[in-house]
PDB file of C-alpha atoms in Angstrom:
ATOM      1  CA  UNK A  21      14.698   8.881 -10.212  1.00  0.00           C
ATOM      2  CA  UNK A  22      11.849   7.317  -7.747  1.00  0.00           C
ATOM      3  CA  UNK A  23      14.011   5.676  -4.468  1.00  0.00           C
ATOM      4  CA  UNK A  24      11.486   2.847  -4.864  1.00  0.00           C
ATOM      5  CA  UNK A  25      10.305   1.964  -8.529  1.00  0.00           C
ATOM      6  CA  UNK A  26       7.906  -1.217  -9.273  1.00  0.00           C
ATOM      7  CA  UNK A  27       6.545  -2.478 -12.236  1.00  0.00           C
ATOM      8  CA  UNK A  28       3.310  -1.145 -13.191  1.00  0.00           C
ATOM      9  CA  UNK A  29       1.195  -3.919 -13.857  1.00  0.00           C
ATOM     10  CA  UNK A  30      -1.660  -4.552 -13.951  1.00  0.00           C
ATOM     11  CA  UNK A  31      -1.384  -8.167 -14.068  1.00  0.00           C
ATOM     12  CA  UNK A  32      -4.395 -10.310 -14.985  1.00  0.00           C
ATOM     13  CA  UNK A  33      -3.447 -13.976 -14.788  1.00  0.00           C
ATOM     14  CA  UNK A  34      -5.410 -17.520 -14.709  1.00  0.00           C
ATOM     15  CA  UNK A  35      -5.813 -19.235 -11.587  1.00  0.00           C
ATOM     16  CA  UNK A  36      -2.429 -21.389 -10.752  1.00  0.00           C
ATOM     17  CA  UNK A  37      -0.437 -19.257 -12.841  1.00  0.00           C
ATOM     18  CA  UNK A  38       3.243 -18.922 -11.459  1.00  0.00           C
ATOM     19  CA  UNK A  39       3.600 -14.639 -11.131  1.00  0.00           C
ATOM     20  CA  UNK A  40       6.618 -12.330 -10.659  1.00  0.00           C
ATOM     21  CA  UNK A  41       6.948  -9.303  -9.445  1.00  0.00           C
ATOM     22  CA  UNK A  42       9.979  -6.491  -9.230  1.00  0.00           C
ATOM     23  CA  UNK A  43      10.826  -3.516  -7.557  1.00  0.00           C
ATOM     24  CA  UNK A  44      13.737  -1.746  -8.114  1.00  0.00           C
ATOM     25  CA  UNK A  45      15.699   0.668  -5.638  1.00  0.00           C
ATOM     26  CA  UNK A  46      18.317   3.924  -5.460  1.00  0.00           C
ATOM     27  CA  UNK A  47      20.058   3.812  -1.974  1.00  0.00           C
ATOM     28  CA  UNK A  48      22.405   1.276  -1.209  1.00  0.00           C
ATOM     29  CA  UNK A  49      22.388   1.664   2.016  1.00  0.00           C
ATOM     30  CA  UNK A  50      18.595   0.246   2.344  1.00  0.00           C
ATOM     31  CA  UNK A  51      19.003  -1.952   4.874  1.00  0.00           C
ATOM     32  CA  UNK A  52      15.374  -3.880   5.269  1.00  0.00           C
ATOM     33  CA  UNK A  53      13.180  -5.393   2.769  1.00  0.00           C
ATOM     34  CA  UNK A  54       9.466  -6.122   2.778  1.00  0.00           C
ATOM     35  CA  UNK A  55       6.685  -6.600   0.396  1.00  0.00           C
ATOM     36  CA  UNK A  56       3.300  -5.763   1.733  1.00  0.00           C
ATOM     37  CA  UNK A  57      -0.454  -6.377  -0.061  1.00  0.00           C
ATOM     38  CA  UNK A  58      -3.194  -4.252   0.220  1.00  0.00           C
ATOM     39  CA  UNK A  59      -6.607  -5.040  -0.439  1.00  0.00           C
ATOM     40  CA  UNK A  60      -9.243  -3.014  -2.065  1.00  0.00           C
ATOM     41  CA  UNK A  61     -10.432   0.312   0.616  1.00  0.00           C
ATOM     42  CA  UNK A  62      -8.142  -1.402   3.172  1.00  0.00           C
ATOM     43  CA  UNK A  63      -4.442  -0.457   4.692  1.00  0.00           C
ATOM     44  CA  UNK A  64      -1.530  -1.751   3.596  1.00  0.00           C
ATOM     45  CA  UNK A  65      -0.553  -5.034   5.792  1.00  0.00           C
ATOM     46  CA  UNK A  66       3.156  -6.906   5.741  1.00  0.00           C
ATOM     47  CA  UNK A  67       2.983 -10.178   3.155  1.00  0.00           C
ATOM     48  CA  UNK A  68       6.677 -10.965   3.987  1.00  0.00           C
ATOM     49  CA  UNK A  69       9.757  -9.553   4.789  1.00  0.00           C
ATOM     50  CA  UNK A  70      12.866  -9.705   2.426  1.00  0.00           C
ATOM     51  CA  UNK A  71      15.799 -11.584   3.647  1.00  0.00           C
ATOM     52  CA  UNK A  72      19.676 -11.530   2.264  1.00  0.00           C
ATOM     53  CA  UNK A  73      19.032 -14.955   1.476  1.00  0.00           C
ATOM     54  CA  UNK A  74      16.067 -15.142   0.251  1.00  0.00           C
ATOM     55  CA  UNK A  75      13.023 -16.591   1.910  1.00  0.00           C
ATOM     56  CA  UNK A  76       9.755 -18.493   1.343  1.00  0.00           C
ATOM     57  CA  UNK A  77       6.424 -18.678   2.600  1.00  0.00           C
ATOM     58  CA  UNK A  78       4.035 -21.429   1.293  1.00  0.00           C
ATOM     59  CA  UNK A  79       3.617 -20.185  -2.158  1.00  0.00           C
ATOM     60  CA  UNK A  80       5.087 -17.083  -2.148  1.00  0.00           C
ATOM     61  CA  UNK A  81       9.488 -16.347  -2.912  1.00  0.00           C
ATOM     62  CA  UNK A  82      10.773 -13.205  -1.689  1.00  0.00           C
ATOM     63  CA  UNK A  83      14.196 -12.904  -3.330  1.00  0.00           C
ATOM     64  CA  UNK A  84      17.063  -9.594  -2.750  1.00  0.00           C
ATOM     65  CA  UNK A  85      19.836  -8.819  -5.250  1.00  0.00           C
ATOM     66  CA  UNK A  86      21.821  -6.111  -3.467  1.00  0.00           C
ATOM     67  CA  UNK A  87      24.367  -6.276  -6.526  1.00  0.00           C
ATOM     68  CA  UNK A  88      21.623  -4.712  -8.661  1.00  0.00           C
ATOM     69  CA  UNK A  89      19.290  -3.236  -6.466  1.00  0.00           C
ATOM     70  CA  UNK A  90      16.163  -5.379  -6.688  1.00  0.00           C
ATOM     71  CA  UNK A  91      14.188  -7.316  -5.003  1.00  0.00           C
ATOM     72  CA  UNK A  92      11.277  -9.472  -5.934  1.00  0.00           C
ATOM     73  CA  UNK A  93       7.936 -11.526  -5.451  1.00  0.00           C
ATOM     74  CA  UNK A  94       7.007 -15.164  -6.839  1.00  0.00           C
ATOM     75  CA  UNK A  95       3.676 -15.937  -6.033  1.00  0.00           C
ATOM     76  CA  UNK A  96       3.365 -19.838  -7.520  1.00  0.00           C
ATOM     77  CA  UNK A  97      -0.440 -21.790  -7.850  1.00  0.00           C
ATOM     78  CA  UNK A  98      -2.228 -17.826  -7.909  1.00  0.00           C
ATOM     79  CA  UNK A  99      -5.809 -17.973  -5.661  1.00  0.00           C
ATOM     80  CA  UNK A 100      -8.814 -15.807  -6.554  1.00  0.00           C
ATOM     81  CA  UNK A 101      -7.572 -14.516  -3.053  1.00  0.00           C
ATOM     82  CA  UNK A 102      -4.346 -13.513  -3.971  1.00  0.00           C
ATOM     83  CA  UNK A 103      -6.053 -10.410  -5.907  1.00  0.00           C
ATOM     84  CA  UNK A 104      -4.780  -7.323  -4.504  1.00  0.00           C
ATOM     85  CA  UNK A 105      -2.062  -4.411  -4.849  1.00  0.00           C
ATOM     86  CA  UNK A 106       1.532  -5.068  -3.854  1.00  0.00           C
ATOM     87  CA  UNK A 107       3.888  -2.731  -2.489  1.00  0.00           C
ATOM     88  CA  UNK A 108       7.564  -2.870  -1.652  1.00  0.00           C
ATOM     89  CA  UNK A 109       9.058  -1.129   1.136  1.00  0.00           C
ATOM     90  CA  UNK A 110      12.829  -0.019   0.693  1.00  0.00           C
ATOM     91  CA  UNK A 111      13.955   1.717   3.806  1.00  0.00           C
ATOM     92  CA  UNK A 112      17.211   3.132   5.854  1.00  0.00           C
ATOM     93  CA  UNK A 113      14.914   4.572   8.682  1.00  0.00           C
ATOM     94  CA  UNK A 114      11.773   5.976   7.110  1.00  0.00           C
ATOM     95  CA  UNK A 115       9.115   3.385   5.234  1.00  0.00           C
ATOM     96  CA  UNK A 116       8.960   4.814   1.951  1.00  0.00           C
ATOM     97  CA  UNK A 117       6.673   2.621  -0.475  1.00  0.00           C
ATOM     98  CA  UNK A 118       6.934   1.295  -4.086  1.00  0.00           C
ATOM     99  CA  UNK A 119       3.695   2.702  -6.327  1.00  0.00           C
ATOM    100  CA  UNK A 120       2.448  -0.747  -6.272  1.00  0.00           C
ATOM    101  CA  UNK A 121       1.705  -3.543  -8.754  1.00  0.00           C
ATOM    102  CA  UNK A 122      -2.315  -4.769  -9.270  1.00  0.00           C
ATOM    103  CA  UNK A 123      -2.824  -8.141  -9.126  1.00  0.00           C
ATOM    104  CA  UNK A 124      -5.958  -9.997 -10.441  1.00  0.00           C
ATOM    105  CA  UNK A 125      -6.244 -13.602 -10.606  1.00  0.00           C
ATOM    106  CA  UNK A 126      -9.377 -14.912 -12.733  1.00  0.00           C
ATOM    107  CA  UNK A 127     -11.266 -18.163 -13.085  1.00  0.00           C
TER     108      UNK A 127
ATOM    109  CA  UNK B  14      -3.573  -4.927  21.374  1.00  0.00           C
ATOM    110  CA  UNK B  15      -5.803  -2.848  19.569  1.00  0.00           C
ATOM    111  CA  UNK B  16      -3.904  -1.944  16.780  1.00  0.00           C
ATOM    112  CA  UNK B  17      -3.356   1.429  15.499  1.00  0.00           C
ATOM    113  CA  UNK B  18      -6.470   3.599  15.705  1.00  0.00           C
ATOM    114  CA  UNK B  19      -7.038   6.643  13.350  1.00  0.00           C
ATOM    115  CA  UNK B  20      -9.973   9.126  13.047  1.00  0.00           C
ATOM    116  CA  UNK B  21     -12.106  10.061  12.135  1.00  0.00           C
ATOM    117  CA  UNK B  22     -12.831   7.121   9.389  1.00  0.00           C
ATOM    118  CA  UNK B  23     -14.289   9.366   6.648  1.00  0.00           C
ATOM    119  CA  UNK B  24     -14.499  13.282   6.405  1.00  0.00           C
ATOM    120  CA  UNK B  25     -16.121  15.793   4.268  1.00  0.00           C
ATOM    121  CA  UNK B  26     -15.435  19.084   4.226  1.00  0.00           C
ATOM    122  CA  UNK B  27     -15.838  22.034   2.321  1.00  0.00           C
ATOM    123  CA  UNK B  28     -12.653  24.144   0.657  1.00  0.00           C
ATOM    124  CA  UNK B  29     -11.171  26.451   3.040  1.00  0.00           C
ATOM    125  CA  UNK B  30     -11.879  24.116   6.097  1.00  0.00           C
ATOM    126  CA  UNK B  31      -9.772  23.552   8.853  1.00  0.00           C
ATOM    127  CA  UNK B  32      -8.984  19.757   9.078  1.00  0.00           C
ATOM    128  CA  UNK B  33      -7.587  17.346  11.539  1.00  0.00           C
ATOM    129  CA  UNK B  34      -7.041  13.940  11.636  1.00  0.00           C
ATOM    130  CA  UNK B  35      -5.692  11.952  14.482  1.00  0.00           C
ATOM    131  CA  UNK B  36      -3.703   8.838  14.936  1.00  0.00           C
ATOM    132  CA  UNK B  37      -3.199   6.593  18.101  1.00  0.00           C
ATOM    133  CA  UNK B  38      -0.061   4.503  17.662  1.00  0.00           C
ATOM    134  CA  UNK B  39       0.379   0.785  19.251  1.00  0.00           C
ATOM    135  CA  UNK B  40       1.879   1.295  22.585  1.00  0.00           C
ATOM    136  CA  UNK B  41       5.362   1.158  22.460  1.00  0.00           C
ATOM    137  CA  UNK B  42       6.071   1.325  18.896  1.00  0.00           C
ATOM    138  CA  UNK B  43       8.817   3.995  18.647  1.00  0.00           C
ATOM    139  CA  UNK B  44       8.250   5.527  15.184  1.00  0.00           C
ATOM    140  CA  UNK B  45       4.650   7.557  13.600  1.00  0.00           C
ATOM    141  CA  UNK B  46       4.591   7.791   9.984  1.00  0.00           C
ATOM    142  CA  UNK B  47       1.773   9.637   8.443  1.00  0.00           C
ATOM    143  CA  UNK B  48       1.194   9.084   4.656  1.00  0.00           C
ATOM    144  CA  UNK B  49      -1.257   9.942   1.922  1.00  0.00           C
ATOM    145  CA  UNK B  50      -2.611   7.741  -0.820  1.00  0.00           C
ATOM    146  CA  UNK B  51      -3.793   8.791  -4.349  1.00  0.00           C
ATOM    147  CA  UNK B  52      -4.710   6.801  -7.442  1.00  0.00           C
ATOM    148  CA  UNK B  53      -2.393   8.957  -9.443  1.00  0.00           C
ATOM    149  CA  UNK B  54       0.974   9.692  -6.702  1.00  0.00           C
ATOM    150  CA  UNK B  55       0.274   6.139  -4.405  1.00  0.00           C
ATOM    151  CA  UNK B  56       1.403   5.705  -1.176  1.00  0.00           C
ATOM    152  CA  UNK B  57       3.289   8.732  -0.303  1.00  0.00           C
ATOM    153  CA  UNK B  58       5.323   9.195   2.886  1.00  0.00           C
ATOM    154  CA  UNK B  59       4.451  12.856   4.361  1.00  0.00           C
ATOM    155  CA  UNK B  60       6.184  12.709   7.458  1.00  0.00           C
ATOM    156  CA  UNK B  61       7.993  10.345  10.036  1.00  0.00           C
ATOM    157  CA  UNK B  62       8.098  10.156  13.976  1.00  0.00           C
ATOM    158  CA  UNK B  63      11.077   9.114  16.396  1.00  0.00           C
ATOM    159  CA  UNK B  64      10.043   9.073  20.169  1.00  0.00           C
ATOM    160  CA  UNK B  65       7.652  12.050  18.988  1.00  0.00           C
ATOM    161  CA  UNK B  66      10.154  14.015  17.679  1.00  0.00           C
ATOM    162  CA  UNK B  67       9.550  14.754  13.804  1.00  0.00           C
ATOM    163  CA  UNK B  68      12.210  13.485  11.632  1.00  0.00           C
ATOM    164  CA  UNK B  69      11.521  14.023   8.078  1.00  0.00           C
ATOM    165  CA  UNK B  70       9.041  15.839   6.639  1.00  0.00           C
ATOM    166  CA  UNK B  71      10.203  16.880   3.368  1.00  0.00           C
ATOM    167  CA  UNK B  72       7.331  14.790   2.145  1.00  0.00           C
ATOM    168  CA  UNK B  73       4.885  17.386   3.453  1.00  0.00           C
ATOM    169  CA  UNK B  74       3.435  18.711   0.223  1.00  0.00           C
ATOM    170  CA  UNK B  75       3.037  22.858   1.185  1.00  0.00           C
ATOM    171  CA  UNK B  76       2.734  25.244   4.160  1.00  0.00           C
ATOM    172  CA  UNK B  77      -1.212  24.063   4.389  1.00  0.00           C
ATOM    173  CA  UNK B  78      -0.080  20.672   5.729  1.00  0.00           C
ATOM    174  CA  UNK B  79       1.323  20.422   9.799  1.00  0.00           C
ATOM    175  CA  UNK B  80       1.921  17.396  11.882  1.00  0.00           C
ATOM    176  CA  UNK B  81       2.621  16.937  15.306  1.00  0.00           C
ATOM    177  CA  UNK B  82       3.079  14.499  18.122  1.00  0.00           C
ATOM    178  CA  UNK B  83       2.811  15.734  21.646  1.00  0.00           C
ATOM    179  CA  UNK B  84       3.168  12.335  23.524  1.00  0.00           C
ATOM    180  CA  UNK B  85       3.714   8.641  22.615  1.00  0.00           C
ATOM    181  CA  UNK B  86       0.188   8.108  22.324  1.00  0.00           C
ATOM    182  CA  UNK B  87      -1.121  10.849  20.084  1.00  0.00           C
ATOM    183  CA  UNK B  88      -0.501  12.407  16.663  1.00  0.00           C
ATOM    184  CA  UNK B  89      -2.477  14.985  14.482  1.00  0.00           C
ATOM    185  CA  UNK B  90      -1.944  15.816  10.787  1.00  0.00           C
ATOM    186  CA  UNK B  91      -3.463  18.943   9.836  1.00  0.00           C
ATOM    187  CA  UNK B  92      -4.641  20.643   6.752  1.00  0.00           C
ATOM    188  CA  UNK B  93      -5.144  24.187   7.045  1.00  0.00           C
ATOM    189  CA  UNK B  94      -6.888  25.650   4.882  1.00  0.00           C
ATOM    190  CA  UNK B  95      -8.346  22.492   2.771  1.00  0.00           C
ATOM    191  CA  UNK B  96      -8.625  22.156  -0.901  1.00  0.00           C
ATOM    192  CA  UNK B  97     -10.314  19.987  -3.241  1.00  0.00           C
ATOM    193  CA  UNK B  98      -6.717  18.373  -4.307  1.00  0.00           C
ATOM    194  CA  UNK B  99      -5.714  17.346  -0.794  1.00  0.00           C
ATOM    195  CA  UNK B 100      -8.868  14.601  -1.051  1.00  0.00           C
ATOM    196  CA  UNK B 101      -7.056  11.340  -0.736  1.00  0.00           C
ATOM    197  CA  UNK B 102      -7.277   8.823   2.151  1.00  0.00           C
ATOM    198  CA  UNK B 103      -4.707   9.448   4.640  1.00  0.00           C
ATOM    199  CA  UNK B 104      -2.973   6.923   6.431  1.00  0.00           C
ATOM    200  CA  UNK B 105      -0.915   6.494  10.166  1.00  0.00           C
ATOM    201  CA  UNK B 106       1.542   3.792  11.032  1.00  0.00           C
ATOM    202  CA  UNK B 107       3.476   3.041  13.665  1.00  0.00           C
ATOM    203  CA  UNK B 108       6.964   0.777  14.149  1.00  0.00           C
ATOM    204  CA  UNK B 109       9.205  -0.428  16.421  1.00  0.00           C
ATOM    205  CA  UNK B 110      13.136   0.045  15.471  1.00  0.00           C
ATOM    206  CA  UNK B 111      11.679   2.115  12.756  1.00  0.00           C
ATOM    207  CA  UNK B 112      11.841  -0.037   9.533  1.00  0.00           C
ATOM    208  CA  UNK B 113      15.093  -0.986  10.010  1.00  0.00           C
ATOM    209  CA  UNK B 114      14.209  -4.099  12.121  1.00  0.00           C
ATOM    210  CA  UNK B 115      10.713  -3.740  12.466  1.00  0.00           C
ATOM    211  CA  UNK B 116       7.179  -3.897  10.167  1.00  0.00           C
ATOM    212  CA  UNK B 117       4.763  -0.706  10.045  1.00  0.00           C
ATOM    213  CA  UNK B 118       1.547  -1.125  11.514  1.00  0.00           C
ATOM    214  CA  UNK B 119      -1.186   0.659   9.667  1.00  0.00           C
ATOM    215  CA  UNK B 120      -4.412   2.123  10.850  1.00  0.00           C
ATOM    216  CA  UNK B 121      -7.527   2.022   8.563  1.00  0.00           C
ATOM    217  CA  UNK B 122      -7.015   4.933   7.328  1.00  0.00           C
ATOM    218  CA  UNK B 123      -8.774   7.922   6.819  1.00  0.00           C
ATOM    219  CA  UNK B 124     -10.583   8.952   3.480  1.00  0.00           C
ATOM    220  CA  UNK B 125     -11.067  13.188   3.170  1.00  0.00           C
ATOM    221  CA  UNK B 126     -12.968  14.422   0.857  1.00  0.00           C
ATOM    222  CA  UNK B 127     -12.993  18.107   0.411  1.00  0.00           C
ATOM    223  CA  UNK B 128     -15.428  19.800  -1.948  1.00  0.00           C
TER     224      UNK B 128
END
């Protein structure tokens, strides 16, 4: 099993569509959370991190269930700009990334 | 700051080359990572960096594949010799308390190609 599984996508949605991502985990001892975007021929860059409690940022919901080993993205009222690749990062120490789900948000 | 600074940006090279690519972390970020990124196998992690010691580099795929870090400022990944299936852009990143506090920093990456 993959320490850092995400679901595959890709995910084509409508402009203002609500959108959910998950990413799933093996080691319980991962201690930080984040979920980064990447944009098309570019590097990887932090979205948000993942907090215990859960956090928000404008339109997007980070969210952590320790109990079953997931955390996850809501990304509410998609832009045309929100098109991109999104990665979670599960970590003790090292940075080791989810596969990434594909985001595309049409007219 | 200027961020962290890879290069070269793009390289070609033929099979059998010798190739190096080089990463300048942010100053004072405690922790390298270098890491490769394929269509098919994503972002993988190849190896990690703690005060330039290595770490972890069970991620390194064979023998062909060394890294090293001989000061805070400077890291090399090298393939030696190159084939065809090592094309993929490879990317550095640097950290501060690792990931356990802190975000990675990426560079832009560099995208080998080896023919």
């Amino acid at each position: 099993r993959k320490e850092v599984e995400q679901d595959p996508g890709p995910f084509n949605v409508p402009e203002g569509a609500t959108v959910a991502f998950n990413c799933t985990y093996s080691n319980s001892a991962s201690q930080s959370f984040f979920w980064y975007r990447q944009d098309c021929r570019k590097e990887p860059k932090l979205l948000m991190s993942v907090y215990s409690s859960g956090n928000e940022d404008g339109r997007f919901t980070a969210q952590l269930n320790r109990a079953s080993q997931y955390i996850s993205l809501l990304i509410r009222d998609s832009k045309l700009s929100d098109s991109a690749t999104y990665l979670c990062v599960v970590n003790k120490v090292d940075m080791r990334f989810g596969a990434g789900t594909r985001l595309t948000v049409k007219p | 700051d200027a961020g962290v600074i890879q290069s070269p940006r793009h390289e070609v090279t033929e099979m059998g080359q010798e190739v190096t690519l080089r990463c300048k972390p942010i100053s004072g970020h405690d922790y390298l990572f270098w890491y490769r990124q394929t269509m098919m196998r994503g972002l993988e992690l190849l190896i990690y960096f703690n005060n330039n010691v290595p770490i972890d580099d069970s991620g390194m795929p064979e023998d062909r594949f060394s890294a090293k870090m001989p000061n805070a400022s400077f890291s090399t990944l090298k393939i030696q010799p190159s084939e065809p299936r090592d094309s993929a852009v490879y990317f550095c990143a640097s950290s501060f308390f690792g990931g356990v506090r802190g975000e990675a920093f990426f560079g832009q990456g560099t995208r080998l190609t080896v023919v």
